[in-house]
Every structure is written in structure tokens, then in C-alpha cells.
Coordinates of C-alpha atoms and ligand atoms in Angstrom, one line a residue:
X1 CA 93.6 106.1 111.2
X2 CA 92.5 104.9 114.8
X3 CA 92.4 101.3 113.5
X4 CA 95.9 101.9 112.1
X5 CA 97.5 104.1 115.0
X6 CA 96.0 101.3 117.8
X7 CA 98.1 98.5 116.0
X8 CA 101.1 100.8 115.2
X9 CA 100.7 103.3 117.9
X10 CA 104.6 102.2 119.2
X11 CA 105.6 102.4 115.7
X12 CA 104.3 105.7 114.8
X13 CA 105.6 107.1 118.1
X14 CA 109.2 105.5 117.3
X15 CA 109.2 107.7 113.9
X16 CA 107.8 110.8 115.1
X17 CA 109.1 111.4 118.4
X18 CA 112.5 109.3 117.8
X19 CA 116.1 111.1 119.4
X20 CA 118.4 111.6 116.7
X21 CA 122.1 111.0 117.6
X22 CA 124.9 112.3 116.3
X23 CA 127.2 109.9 114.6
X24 CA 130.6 111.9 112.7
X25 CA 128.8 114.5 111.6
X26 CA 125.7 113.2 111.1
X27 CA 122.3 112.7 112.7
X28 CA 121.0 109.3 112.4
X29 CA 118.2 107.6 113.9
X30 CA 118.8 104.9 116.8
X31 CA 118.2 101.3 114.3
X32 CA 121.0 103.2 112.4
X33 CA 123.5 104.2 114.9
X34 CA 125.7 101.5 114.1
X35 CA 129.6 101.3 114.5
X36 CA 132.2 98.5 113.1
X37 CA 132.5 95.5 115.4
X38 CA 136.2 95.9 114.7
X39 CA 135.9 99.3 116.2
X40 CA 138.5 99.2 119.4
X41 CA 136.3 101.2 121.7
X42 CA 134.3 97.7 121.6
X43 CA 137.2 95.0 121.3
X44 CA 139.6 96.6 124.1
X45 CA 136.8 99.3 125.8
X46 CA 139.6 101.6 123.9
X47 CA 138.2 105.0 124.1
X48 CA 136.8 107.9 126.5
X49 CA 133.2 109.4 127.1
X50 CA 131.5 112.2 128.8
X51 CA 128.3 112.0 130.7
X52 CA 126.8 115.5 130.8
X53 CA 123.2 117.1 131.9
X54 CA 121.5 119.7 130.2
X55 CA 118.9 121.3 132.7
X56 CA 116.6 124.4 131.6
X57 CA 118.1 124.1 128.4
X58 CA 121.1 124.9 129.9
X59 CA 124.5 122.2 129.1
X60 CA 125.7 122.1 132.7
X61 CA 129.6 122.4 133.6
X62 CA 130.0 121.9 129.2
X63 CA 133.5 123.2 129.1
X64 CA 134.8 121.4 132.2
X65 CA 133.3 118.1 130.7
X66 CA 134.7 118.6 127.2
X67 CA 138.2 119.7 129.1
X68 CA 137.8 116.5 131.1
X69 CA 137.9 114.5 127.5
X70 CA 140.2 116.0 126.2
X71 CA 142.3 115.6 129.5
X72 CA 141.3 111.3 128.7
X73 CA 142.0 111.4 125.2
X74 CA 145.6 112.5 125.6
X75 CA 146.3 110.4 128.7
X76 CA 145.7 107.3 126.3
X77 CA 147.3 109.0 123.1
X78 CA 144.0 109.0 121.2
X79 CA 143.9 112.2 118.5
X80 CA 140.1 113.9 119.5
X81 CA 138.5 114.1 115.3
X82 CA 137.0 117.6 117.0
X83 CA 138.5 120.4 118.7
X84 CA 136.7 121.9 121.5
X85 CA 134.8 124.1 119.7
X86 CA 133.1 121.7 116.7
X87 CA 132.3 119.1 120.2
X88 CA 131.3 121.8 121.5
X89 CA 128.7 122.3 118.6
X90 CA 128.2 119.3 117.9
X91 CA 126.9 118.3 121.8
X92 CA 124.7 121.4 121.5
X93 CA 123.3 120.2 117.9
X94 CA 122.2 117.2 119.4
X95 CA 120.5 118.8 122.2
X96 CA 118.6 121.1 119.8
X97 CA 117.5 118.7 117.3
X98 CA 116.2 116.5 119.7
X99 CA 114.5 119.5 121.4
X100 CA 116.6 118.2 124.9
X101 CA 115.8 121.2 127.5
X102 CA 116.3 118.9 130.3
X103 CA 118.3 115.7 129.6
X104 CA 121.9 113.3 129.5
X105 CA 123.6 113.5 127.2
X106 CA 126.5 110.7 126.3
X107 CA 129.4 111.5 124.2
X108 CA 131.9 108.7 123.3
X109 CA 135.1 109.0 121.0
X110 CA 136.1 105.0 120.1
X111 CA 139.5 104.4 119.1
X112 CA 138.0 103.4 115.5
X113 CA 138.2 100.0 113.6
X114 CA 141.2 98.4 113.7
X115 CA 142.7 95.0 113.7
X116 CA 142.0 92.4 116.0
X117 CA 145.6 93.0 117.9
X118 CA 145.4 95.4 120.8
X119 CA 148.0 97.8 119.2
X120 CA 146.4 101.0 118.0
X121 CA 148.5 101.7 114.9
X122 CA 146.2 101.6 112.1
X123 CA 143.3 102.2 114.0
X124 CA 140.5 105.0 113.1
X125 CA 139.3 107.3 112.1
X126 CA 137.8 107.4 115.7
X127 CA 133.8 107.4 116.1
X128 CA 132.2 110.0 117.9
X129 CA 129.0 109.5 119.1
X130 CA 126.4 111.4 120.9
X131 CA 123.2 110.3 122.6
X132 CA 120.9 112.7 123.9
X133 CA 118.4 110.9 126.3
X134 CA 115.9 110.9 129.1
X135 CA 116.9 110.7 132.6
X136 CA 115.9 109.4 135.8
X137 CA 118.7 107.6 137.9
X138 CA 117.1 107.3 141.6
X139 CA 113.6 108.1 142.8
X140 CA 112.7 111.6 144.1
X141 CA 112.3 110.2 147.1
X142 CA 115.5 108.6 147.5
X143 CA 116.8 112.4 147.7
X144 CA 114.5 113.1 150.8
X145 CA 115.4 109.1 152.6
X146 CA 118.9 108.6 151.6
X147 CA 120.7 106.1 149.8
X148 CA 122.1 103.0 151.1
X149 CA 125.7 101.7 150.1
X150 CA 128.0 98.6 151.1
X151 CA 131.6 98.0 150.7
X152 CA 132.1 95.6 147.9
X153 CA 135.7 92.7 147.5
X154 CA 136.5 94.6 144.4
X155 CA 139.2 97.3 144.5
X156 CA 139.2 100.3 142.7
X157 CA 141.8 99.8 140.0
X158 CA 145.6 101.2 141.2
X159 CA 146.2 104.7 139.8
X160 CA 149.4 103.4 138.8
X161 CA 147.7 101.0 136.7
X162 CA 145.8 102.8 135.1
X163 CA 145.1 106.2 136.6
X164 CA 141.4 106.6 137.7
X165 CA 140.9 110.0 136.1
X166 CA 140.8 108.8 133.0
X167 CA 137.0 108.4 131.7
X168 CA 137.5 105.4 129.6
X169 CA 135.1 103.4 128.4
X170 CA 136.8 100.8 129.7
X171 CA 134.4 100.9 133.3
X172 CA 134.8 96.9 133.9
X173 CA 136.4 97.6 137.4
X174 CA 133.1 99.5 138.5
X175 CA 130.7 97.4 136.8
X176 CA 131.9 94.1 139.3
X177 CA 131.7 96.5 141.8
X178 CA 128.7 98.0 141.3
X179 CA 127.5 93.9 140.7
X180 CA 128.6 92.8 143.7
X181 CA 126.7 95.3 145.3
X182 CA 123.6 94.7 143.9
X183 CA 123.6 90.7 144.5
X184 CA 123.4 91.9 148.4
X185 CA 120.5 94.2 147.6
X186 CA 121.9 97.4 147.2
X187 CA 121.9 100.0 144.5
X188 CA 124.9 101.5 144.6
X189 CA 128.5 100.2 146.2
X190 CA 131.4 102.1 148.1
X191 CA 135.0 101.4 146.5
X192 CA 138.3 100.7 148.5
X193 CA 141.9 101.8 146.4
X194 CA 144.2 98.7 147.5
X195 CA 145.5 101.0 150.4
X196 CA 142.2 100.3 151.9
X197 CA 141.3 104.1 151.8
X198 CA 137.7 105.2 150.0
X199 CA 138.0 106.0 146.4
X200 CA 134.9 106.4 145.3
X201 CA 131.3 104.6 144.4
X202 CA 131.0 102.8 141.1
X203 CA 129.9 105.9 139.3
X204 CA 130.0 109.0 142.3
X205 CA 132.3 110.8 144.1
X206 CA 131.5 110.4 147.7
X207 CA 131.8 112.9 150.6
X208 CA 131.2 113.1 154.3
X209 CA 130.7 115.6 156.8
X210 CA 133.0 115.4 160.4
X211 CA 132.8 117.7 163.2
X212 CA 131.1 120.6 160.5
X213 CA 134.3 119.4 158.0
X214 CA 133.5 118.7 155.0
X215 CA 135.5 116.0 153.6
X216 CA 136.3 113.8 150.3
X217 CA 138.8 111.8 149.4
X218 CA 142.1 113.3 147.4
X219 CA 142.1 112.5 143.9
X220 CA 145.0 109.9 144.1
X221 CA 143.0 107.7 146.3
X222 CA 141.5 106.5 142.9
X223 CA 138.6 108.9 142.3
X224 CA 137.5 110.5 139.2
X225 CA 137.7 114.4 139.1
X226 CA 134.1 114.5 138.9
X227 CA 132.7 117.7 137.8
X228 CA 130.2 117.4 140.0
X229 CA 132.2 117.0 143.0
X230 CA 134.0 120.3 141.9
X231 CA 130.7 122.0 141.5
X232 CA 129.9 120.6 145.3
X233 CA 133.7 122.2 146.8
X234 CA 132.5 125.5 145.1
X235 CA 129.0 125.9 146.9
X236 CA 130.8 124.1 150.1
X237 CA 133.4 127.5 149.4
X238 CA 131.1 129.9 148.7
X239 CA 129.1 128.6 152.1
X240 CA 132.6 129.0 154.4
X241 CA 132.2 125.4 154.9
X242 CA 135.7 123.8 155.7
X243 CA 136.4 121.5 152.8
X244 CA 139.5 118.8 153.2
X245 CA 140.3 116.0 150.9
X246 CA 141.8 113.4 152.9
X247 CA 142.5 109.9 152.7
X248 CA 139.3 108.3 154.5
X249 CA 138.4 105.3 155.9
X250 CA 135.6 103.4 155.9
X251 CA 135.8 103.8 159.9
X252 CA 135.6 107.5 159.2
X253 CA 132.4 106.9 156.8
X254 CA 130.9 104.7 159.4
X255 CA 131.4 107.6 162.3
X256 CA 130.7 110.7 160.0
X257 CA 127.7 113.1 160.7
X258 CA 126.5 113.2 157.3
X259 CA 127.7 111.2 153.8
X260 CA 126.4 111.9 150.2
X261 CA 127.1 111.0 146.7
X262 CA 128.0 113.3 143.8
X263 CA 127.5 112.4 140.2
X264 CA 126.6 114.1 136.9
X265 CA 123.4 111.4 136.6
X266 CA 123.2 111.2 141.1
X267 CA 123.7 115.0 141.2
X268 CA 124.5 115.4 144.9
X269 CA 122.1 112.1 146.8
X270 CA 122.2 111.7 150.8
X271 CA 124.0 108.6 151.7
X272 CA 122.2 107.1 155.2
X273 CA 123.3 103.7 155.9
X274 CA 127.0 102.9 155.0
X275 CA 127.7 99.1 155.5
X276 CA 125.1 98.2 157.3
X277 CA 125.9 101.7 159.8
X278 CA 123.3 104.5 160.1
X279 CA 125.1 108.2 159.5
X280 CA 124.2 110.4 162.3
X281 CA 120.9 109.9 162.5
X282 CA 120.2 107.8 159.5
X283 CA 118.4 110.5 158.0
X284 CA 119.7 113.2 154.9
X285 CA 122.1 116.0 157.1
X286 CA 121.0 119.5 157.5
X287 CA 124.5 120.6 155.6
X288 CA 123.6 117.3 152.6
X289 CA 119.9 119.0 152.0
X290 CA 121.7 122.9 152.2
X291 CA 124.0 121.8 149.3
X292 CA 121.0 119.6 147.4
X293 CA 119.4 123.1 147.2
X294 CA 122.3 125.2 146.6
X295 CA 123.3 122.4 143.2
X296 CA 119.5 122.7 141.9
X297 CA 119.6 126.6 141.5
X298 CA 123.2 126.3 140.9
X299 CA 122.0 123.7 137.8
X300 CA 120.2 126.1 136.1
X301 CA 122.8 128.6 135.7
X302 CA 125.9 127.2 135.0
X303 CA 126.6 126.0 131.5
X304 CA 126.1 126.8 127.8
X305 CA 122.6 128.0 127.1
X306 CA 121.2 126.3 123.9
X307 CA 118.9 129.0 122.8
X308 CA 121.4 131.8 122.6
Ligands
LIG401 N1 133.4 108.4 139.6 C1 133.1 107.7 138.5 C2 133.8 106.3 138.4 C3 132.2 108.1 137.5 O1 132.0 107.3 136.5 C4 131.6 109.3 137.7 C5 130.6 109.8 136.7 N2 130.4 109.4 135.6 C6 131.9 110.1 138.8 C7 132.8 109.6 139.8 C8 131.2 111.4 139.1 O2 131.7 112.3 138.1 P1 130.8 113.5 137.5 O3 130.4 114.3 138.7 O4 131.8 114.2 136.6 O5 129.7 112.9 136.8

């Protein structure tokens, strides 16, 4: 058995401790998870996703995600296969039989297979597909030193374009952005709408701290509606904190007392340098760390518990 488990060790772990993801209805393991490469979500990036945390075996913020998708799906006419409730079961299926207590999870509904035109008529029956997965975006330490960020050429796409609160899985826009950031050595890269305001980074919603004011920029300036960022207004609300979202600059970024990042995978990260400019004193604020702790407690008791 030793002889057999030292040359097959990966092997064996592969079978027995292998995720399971959902795939329509069923739960397939990862060499099997396979779509049609005429499937649109691949040809055109023509369909919407979720990224969502379970913590404590908890599914944080799971209705405001699977509203969120459903909010995408009928921005780009694309008929959900599951109402709220079967997503809802099937997200927490996956969890369980993957035995995720602390975890992402990734759900994606594709278009479906189609032809190779970009119209969607005879399209589907849509995939939907959910990965249950490990997690580790940034260092712990990063959340006691603070990130660094840069502004990057590429513009966050105009809402009237296509409007920024749609999750599609069409993420091209961020990905040169979040490219060009790392050619210049840095991991994550602060978006400009073609106004020149500050929409967002390529995957966080980004808020600074002015005078004790909380700020972050309005939805329209071309930021998701990240969940996360409505998680933050709530403990900024529930701590009297003065909350404005306002068109900002990247003067008032430069100039701000404090600056962090909110994210469903970040969670809430200090932001220290911003373009080469330390923030206050280029260390994490007092009011940054306050709301760090307040999200972590807050984390473990917000969401769908998958053992009731
Ligand atoms: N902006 C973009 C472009 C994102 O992709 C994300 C997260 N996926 C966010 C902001 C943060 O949103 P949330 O807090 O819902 O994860």
C-alpha cells in the first residue's frame, strides 16, 4: 500500500478528497465538468456569475448575490433554468457535498450552445455551473500593511455601453486593466469611467475616508453594486459614520486619510499607496481596521446557515 500510495499519492488524493461541482443538476467531478465549446458563455463571454463566500458554514449575503444574478440575467434577456429557491439549493448542495464550511463559491449561468453567430435565438438550454473552492486572495499580512494600487490607460467600460452592474462573464475590460497593472508590479489596479472619475478596481469596490467622511463612488461612475460594499455602508451606518457616494477623483484618492478595497474574495483590504502616493500615513486607518473587524464578526452571521 505505501509502495502504491508513494507513486500515486496525488492520484489517490485527487479521488478521495476531490470537490464535486454542480453541473444542471448534477454533481460531477472536475476532469468531467465539461461544457459545449459552442456554448455562448465561451464564444461571446455571454452569460452572468456570482462569486460568493461561505464562512462558518455560513453562505454570506446568499440572497443579495442570487438577487444580484438575477438582476444580470434579465438586464441581458437570458431566462435563469432555476428560480431563486432551486439556486438557492442547489449553491447550498454544493457546499454540503463538498463539506465547504469556509470557502468561494462560483456560480455561472452560460447562454448555452448555440450557433457560431452572436444572435442568441436558438441558444440553450443555459449551463449552470457551480464550483465550490478554496480561497486565499491576498496574504494575511497584506490586511495589517496595506495594499498598493496604480491607475491603469484602460477605462472602465461606459455604463451606457454596457452598464457596469451587470456581472457578466464577459470581464475583458478588467482583465487589461488588472494586466496593465501587474506589468508595473502591482497587484491590483484603480479604474477611471471616461469622465475621469474612479469607478472601481478590477474586481473591488473602492472607498476612502475624508475629513472622518466616509466616501465611495455612486454607482453610475461604473462600479459594480458589490455586495460587499453594501455590507461595508451598513457597519459604516450602524457606526454613525457619514457615508457619501460621490464622484471622486483620483486627486481625492491621493489626498484622502484612509482608502480600502471591498470585494466578496478582498473582503474589506487597506489600500496604502495609491499611484505611487502614501494615504495618510501610509499605514491601514484606525476607521479601515474598525470596519476589517466589524466585516469579520459581521461574516459569521449573515447568510444562509448550511447545517440548518
Ligand atoms: N467590482 C467588480 C468589477 C467585481 O468583479 C467585484 C467582485 N466580483 C466587485 C466590484 C466587488 O463586488 P462584491 O463585493 O459583490 O464581490
Amino acid at each position: 500500500f505505501f509502495f502504491f500510495f508513494a507513486n500515486h499519492g496525488n492520484f489517490l488524493h485527487d479521488v478521495v478528497f476531490s470537490m464535486k461541482f454542480y453541473l444542471n443538476g448534477d454533481f460531477v467531478a472536475k476532469e468531467d465538468a465539461k461544457i459545449s465549446v459552442f456554448d455562448h458563455g465561451l464564444l461571446y463571454g455571454d452569460g452572468v456569475f456570482e462569486g460568493i463566500r461561505v464562512y462558518g458554514g455560513c453562505v454570506f449575503k446568499l440572497v443579495e448575490h442570487l438577487e444580484r444574478l438575477e438582476y444580470s440575467a434579465k438586464a441581458i434577456l437570458l431566462q435563469l433554468p432555476l428560480d431563486r429557491e432551486e439556486m438557492k439549493k442547489a449553491v447550498c448542495d454544493t457546499c454540503r457535498i463538498n463539506g465547504l464550511e469556509n470557502g468561494y463559491v462560483r456560480l455561472v449561468v452560460t447562454r448555452g450552445p448555440g450557433h457560431l453567430g452572436l444572435s442568441p435565438d436558438g441558444c440553450g438550454p443555459g449551463n449552470v455551473i457551480i464550483i465550490a473552492d478554496d480561497i486565499q486572495l491576498y496574504p494575511e499580512e497584506l490586511y495589517r500593511t496595506g495594499l498598493k494600487i496604480i491607475s491603469v490607460p484602460t477605462r472602465r467600460i461606459n455604463s451606457s455601453a454596457l452598464p457596469p452592474a451587470i456581472k457578466s462573464l464577459n470581464y475583458l475590460n478588467n482583465i487589461l486593466a488588472k494586466i496593465e497593472a501587474k506589468k508595473v508590479g502591482f497587484q491590483e489596479a484603480l479604474m477611471l469611467n471616461d469622465k475621469g472619475e474612479i469607478a472601481e478596481c478590477t474586481g473591488d469596490n473602492v472607498f476612502i475616508i475624508s475629513k472622518g467622511i466616509l466616501f465611495t463612488p455612486p454607482l453610475d461612475a461604473g462600479s459594480l453594486r458589490g455586495i460587499t460594499r453594501g455590507a461595508v455602508l451598513d457597519l459604516a451606518a450602524e457606526l454613525k459614520l457619514s457615508c457619501r457616494e460621490q464622484a471622486l477623483t483620483r486627486y481625492d484618492l491621493w489626498t484622502a486619510e484612509e482608502c480600502f478595497l471591498t470585494g466578496t474574495a478582498a473582503e474589506v483590504i487597506p489600500c496604502v499607496e495609491v499611484d505611487h502616493r502614501k494615504v495618510g500615513d501610509g499605514l491601514p486607518g484606525v476607521i479601515t481596521r474598525r470596519l476589517i473587524d466589524l466585516f469579520r464578526k459581521m461574516v459569521l452571521t449573515e447568510g444562509v446557515n448550511l447545517n440548518e
